[in-house]
PDB file of C-alpha atoms and ligand atoms in Angstrom:
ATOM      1  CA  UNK A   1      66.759 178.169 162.546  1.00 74.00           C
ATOM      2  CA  UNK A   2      69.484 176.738 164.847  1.00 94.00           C
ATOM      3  CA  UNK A   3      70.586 177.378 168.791  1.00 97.00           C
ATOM      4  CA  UNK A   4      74.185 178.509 168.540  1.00 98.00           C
ATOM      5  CA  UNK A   5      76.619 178.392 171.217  1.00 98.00           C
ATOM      6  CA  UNK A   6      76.977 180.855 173.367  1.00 98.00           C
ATOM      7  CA  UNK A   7      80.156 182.945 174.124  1.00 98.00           C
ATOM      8  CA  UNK A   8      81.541 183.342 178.092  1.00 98.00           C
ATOM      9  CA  UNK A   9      83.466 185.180 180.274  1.00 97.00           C
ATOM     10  CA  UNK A  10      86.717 185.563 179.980  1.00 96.00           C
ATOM     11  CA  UNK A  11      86.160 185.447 176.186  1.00 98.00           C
ATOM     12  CA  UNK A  12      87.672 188.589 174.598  1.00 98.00           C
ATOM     13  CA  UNK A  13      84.965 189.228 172.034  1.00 98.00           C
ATOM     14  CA  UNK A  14      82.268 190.339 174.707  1.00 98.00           C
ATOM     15  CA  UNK A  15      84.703 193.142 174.785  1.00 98.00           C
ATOM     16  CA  UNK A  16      84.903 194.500 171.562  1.00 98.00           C
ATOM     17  CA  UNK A  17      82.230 197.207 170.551  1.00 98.00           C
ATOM     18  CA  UNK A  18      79.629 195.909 167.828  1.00 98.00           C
ATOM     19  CA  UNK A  19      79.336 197.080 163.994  1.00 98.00           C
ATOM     20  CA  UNK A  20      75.890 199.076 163.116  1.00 98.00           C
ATOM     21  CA  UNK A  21      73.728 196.903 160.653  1.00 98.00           C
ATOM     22  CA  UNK A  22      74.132 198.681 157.614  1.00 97.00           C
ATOM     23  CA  UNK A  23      70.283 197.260 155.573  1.00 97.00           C
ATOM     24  CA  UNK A  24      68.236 194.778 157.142  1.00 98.00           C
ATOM     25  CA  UNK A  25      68.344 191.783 155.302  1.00 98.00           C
ATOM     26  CA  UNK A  26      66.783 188.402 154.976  1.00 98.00           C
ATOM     27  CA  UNK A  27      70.547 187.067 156.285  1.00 98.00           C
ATOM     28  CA  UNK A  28      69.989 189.280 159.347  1.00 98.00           C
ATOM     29  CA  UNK A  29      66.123 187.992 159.662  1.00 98.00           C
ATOM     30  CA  UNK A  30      67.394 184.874 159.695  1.00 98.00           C
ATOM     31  CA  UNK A  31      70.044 185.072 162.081  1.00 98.00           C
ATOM     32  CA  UNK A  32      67.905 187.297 164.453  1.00 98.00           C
ATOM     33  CA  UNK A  33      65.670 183.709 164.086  1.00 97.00           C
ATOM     34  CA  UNK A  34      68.763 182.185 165.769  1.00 98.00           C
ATOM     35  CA  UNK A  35      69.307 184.464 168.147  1.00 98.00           C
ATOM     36  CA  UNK A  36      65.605 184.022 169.442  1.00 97.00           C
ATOM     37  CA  UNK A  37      65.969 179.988 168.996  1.00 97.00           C
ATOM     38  CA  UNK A  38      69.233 180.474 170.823  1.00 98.00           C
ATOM     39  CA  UNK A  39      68.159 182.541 173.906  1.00 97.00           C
ATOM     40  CA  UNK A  40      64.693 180.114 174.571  1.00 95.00           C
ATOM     41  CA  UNK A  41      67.274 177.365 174.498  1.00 96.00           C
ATOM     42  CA  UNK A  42      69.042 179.069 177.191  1.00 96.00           C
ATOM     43  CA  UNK A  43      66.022 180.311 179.255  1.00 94.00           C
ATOM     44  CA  UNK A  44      66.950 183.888 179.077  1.00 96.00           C
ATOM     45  CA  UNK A  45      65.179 187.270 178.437  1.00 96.00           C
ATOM     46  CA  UNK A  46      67.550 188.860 176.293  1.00 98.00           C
ATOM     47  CA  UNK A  47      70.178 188.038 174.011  1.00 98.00           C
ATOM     48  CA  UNK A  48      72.944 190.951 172.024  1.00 98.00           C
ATOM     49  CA  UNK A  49      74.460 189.706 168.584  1.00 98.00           C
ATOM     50  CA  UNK A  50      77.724 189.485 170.213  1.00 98.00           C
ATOM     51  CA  UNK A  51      76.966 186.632 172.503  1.00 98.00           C
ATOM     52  CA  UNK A  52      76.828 184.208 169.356  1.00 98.00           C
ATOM     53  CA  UNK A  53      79.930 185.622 168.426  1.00 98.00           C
ATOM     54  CA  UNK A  54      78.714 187.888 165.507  1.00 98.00           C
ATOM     55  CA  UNK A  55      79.763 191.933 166.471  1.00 98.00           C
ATOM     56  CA  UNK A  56      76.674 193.425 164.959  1.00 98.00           C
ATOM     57  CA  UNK A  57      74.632 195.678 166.474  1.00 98.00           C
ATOM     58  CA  UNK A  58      71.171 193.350 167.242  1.00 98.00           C
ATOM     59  CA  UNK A  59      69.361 192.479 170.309  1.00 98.00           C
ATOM     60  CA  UNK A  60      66.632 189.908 171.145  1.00 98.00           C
ATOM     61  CA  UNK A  61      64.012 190.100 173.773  1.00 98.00           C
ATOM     62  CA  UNK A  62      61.621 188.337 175.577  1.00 97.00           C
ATOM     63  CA  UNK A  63      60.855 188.829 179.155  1.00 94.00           C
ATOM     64  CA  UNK A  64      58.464 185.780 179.297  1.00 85.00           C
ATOM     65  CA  UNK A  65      56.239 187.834 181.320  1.00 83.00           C
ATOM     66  CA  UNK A  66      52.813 186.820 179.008  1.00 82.00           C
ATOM     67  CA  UNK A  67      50.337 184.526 179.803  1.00 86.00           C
ATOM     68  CA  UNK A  68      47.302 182.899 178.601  1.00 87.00           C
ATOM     69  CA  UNK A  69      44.618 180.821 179.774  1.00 89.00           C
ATOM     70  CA  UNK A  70      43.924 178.184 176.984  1.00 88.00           C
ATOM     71  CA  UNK A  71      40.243 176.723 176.688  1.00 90.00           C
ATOM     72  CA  UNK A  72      41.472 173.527 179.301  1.00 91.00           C
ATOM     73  CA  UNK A  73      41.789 176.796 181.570  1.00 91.00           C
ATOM     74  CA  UNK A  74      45.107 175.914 181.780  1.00 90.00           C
ATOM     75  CA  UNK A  75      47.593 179.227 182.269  1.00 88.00           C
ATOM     76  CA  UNK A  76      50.954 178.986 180.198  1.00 85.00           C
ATOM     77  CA  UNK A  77      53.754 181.307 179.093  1.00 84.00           C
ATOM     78  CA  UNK A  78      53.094 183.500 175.520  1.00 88.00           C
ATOM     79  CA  UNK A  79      55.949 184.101 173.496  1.00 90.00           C
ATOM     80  CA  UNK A  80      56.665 188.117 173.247  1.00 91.00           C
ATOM     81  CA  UNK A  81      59.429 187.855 170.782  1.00 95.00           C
ATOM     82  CA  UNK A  82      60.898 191.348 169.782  1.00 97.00           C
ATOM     83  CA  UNK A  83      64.246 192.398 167.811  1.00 98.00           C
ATOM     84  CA  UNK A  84      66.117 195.263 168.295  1.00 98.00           C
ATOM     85  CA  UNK A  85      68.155 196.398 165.622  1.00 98.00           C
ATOM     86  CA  UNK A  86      70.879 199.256 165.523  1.00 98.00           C
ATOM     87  CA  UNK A  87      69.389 200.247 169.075  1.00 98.00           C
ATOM     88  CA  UNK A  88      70.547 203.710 170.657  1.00 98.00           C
ATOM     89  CA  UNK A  89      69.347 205.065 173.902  1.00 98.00           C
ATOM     90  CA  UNK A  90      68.816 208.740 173.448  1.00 98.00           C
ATOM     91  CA  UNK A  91      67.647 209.680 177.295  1.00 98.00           C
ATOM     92  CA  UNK A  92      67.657 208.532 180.490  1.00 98.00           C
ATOM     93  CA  UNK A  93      65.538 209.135 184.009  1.00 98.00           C
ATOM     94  CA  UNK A  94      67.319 210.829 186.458  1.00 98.00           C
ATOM     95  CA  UNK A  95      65.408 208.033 188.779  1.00 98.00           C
ATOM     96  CA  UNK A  96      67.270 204.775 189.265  1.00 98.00           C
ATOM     97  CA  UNK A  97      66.141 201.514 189.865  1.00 98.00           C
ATOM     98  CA  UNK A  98      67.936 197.763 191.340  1.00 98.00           C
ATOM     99  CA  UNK A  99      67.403 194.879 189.574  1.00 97.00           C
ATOM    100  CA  UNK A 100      69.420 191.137 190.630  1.00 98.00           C
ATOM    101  CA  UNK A 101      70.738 190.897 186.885  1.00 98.00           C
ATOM    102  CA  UNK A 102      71.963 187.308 185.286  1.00 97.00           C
ATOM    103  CA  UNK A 103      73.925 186.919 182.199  1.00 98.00           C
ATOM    104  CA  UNK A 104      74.023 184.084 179.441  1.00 98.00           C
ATOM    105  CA  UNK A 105      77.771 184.862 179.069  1.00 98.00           C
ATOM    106  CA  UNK A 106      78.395 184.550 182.779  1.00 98.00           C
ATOM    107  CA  UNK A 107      75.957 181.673 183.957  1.00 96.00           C
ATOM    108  CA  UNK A 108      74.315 181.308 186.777  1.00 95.00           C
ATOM    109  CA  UNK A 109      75.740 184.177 188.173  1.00 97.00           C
ATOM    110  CA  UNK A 110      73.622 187.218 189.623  1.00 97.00           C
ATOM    111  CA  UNK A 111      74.140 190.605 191.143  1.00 98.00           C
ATOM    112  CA  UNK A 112      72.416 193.707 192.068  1.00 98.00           C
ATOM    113  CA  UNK A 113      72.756 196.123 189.126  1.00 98.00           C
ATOM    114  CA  UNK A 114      71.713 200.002 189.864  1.00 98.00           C
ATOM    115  CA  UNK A 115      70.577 201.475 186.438  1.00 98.00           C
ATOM    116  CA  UNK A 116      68.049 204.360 185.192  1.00 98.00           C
ATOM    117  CA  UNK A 117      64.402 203.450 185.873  1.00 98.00           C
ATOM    118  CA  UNK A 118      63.824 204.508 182.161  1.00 98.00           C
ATOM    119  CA  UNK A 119      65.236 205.087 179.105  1.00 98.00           C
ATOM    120  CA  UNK A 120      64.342 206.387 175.567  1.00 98.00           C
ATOM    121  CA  UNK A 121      65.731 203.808 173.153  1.00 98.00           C
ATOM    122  CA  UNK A 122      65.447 204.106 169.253  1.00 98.00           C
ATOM    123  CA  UNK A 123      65.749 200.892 166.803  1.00 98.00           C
ATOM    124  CA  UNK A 124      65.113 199.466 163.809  1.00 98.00           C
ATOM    125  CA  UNK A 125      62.825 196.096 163.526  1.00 97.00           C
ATOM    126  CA  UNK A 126      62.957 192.719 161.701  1.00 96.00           C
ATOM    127  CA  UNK A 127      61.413 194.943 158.105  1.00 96.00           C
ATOM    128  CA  UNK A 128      64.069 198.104 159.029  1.00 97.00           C
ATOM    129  CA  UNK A 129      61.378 200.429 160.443  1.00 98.00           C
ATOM    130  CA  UNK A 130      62.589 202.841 162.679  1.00 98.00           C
ATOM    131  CA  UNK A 131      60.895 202.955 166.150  1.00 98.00           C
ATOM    132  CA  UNK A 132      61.137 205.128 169.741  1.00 98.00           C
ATOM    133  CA  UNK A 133      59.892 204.775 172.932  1.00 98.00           C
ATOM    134  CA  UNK A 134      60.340 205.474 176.520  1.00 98.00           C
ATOM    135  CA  UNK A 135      60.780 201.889 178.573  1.00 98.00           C
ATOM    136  CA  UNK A 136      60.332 200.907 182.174  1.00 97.00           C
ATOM    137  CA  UNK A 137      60.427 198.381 184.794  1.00 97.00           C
ATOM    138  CA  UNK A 138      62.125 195.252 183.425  1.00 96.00           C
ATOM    139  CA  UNK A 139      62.064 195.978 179.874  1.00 97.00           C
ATOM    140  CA  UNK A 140      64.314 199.526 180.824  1.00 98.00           C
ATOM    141  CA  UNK A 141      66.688 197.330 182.839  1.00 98.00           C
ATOM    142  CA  UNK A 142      66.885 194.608 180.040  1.00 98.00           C
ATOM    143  CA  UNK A 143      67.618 196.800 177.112  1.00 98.00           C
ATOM    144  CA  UNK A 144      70.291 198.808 178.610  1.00 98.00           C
ATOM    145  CA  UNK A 145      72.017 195.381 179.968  1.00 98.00           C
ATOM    146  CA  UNK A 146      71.672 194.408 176.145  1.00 98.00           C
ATOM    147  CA  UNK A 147      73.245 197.871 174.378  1.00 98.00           C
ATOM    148  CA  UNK A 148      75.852 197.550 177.280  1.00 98.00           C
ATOM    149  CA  UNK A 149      76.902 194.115 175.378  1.00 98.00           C
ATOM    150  CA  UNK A 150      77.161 196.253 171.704  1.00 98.00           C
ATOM    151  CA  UNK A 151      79.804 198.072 173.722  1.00 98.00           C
ATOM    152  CA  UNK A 152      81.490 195.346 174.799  1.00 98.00           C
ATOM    153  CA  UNK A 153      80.280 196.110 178.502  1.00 98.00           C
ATOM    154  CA  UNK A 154      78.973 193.698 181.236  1.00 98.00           C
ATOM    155  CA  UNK A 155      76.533 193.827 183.727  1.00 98.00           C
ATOM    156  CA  UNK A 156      79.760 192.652 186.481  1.00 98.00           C
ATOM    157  CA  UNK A 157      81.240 196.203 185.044  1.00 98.00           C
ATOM    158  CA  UNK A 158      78.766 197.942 187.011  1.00 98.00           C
ATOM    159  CA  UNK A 159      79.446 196.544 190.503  1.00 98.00           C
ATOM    160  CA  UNK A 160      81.979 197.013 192.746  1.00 97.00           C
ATOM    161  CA  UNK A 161      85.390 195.368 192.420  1.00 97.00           C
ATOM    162  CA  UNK A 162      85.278 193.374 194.979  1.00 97.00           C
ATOM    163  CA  UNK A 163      82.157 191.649 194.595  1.00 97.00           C
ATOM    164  CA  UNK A 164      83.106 191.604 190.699  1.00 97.00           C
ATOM    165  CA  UNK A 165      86.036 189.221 191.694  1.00 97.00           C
ATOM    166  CA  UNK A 166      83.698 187.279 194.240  1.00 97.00           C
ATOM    167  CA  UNK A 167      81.518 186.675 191.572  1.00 97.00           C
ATOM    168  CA  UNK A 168      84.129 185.496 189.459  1.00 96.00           C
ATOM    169  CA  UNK A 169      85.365 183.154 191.401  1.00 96.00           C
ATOM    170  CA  UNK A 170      82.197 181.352 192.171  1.00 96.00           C
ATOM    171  CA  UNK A 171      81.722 180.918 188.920  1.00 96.00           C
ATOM    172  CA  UNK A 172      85.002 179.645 188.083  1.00 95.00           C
ATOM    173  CA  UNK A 173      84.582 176.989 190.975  1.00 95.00           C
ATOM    174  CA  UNK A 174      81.343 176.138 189.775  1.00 94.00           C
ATOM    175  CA  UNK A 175      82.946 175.326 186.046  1.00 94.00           C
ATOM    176  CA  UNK A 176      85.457 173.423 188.251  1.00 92.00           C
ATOM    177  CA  UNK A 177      83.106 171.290 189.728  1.00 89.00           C
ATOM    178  CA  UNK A 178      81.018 170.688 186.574  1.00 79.00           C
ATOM    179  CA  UNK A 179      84.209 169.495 184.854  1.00 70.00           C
TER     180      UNK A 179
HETATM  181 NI1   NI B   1      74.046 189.652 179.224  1.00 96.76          NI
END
């Protein structure tokens, strides 16, 4: 298990369109343990392959969105850890919905992203079974933001120009004043 750095804007490789995982392996177990040990570090939701710099079709998620009261009666935060391997969307609702989407590879930057509501994805998990369902609400939005990465596609991609190279200067002025 180890947190590996993360790859940003304007680095070529979030362009390039990921390789299919041909068997799942205990080498791709273990690195999808990365990947999850990688995106808690980072407090996100979801993390593709290609952010670590590996151009293999795999996805982590975890919207954080699980709670439980412990016997103090205190409330905290369940981990909902799930892998997506080799994952393919094979529909889409004609419905759309907004979400204000972030991006590991483009920190602390956000923007209103206008995807389908739902979406039929099929994957493989951590022991290669094979696996469909129809998402919605956040998981819909975070899955297709995450397959967008295996094509070498960013959520910035799906705005406007002009607010693209707003939000790309901000960010370059925040790196500015970080430095
Ligand atoms: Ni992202």
């Amino acid at each position: 298990m180890a947190v590996l750095p993360i790859v940003e804007v304007p680095d070529p490789r979030l362009r390039l369109v990921s390789e299919p995982v041909s068997e799942v392996t205990d080498a791709v177990r273990a690195f999808v343990g990365d990947m999850f040990d990688t995106m808690y570090a980072a407090h996100g939701i979801g993390l593709a392959a290609i952010q670590v710099g590996v151009a293999q079709r795999i996805l982590v998620i975890d919207l954080q969105d699980r709670e439980e009261t412990g016997e103090d009666g205190e409330t905290r935060p369940v981990r909902n850890p799930h892998a997506y391997i080799n994952p393919e969307i094979v529909a889409v609702s004609e419905e759309t919905s907004s979400y204000n989407e972030g991006c590991l590879s483009i920190p602390e930057q956000y923007a209103d992203v206008t995807r389908p509501a739902r979406c039929t994805v099929r994957w493989l998990d951590e022991q290669g079974a094979a696996h469909e369902e129809e998402l919605s609400g956040l998981l819909a939005t975070c899955m297709q933001h995450e397959i967008d990465h295996l094509n070498g596609v960013l959520f910035v991609d799906h705005i406007s120009r002009l607010k693209r190279q707003m939000l790309l200067k901000k960010l370059d002025k925040a790196r500015k004043g970080a430095a």
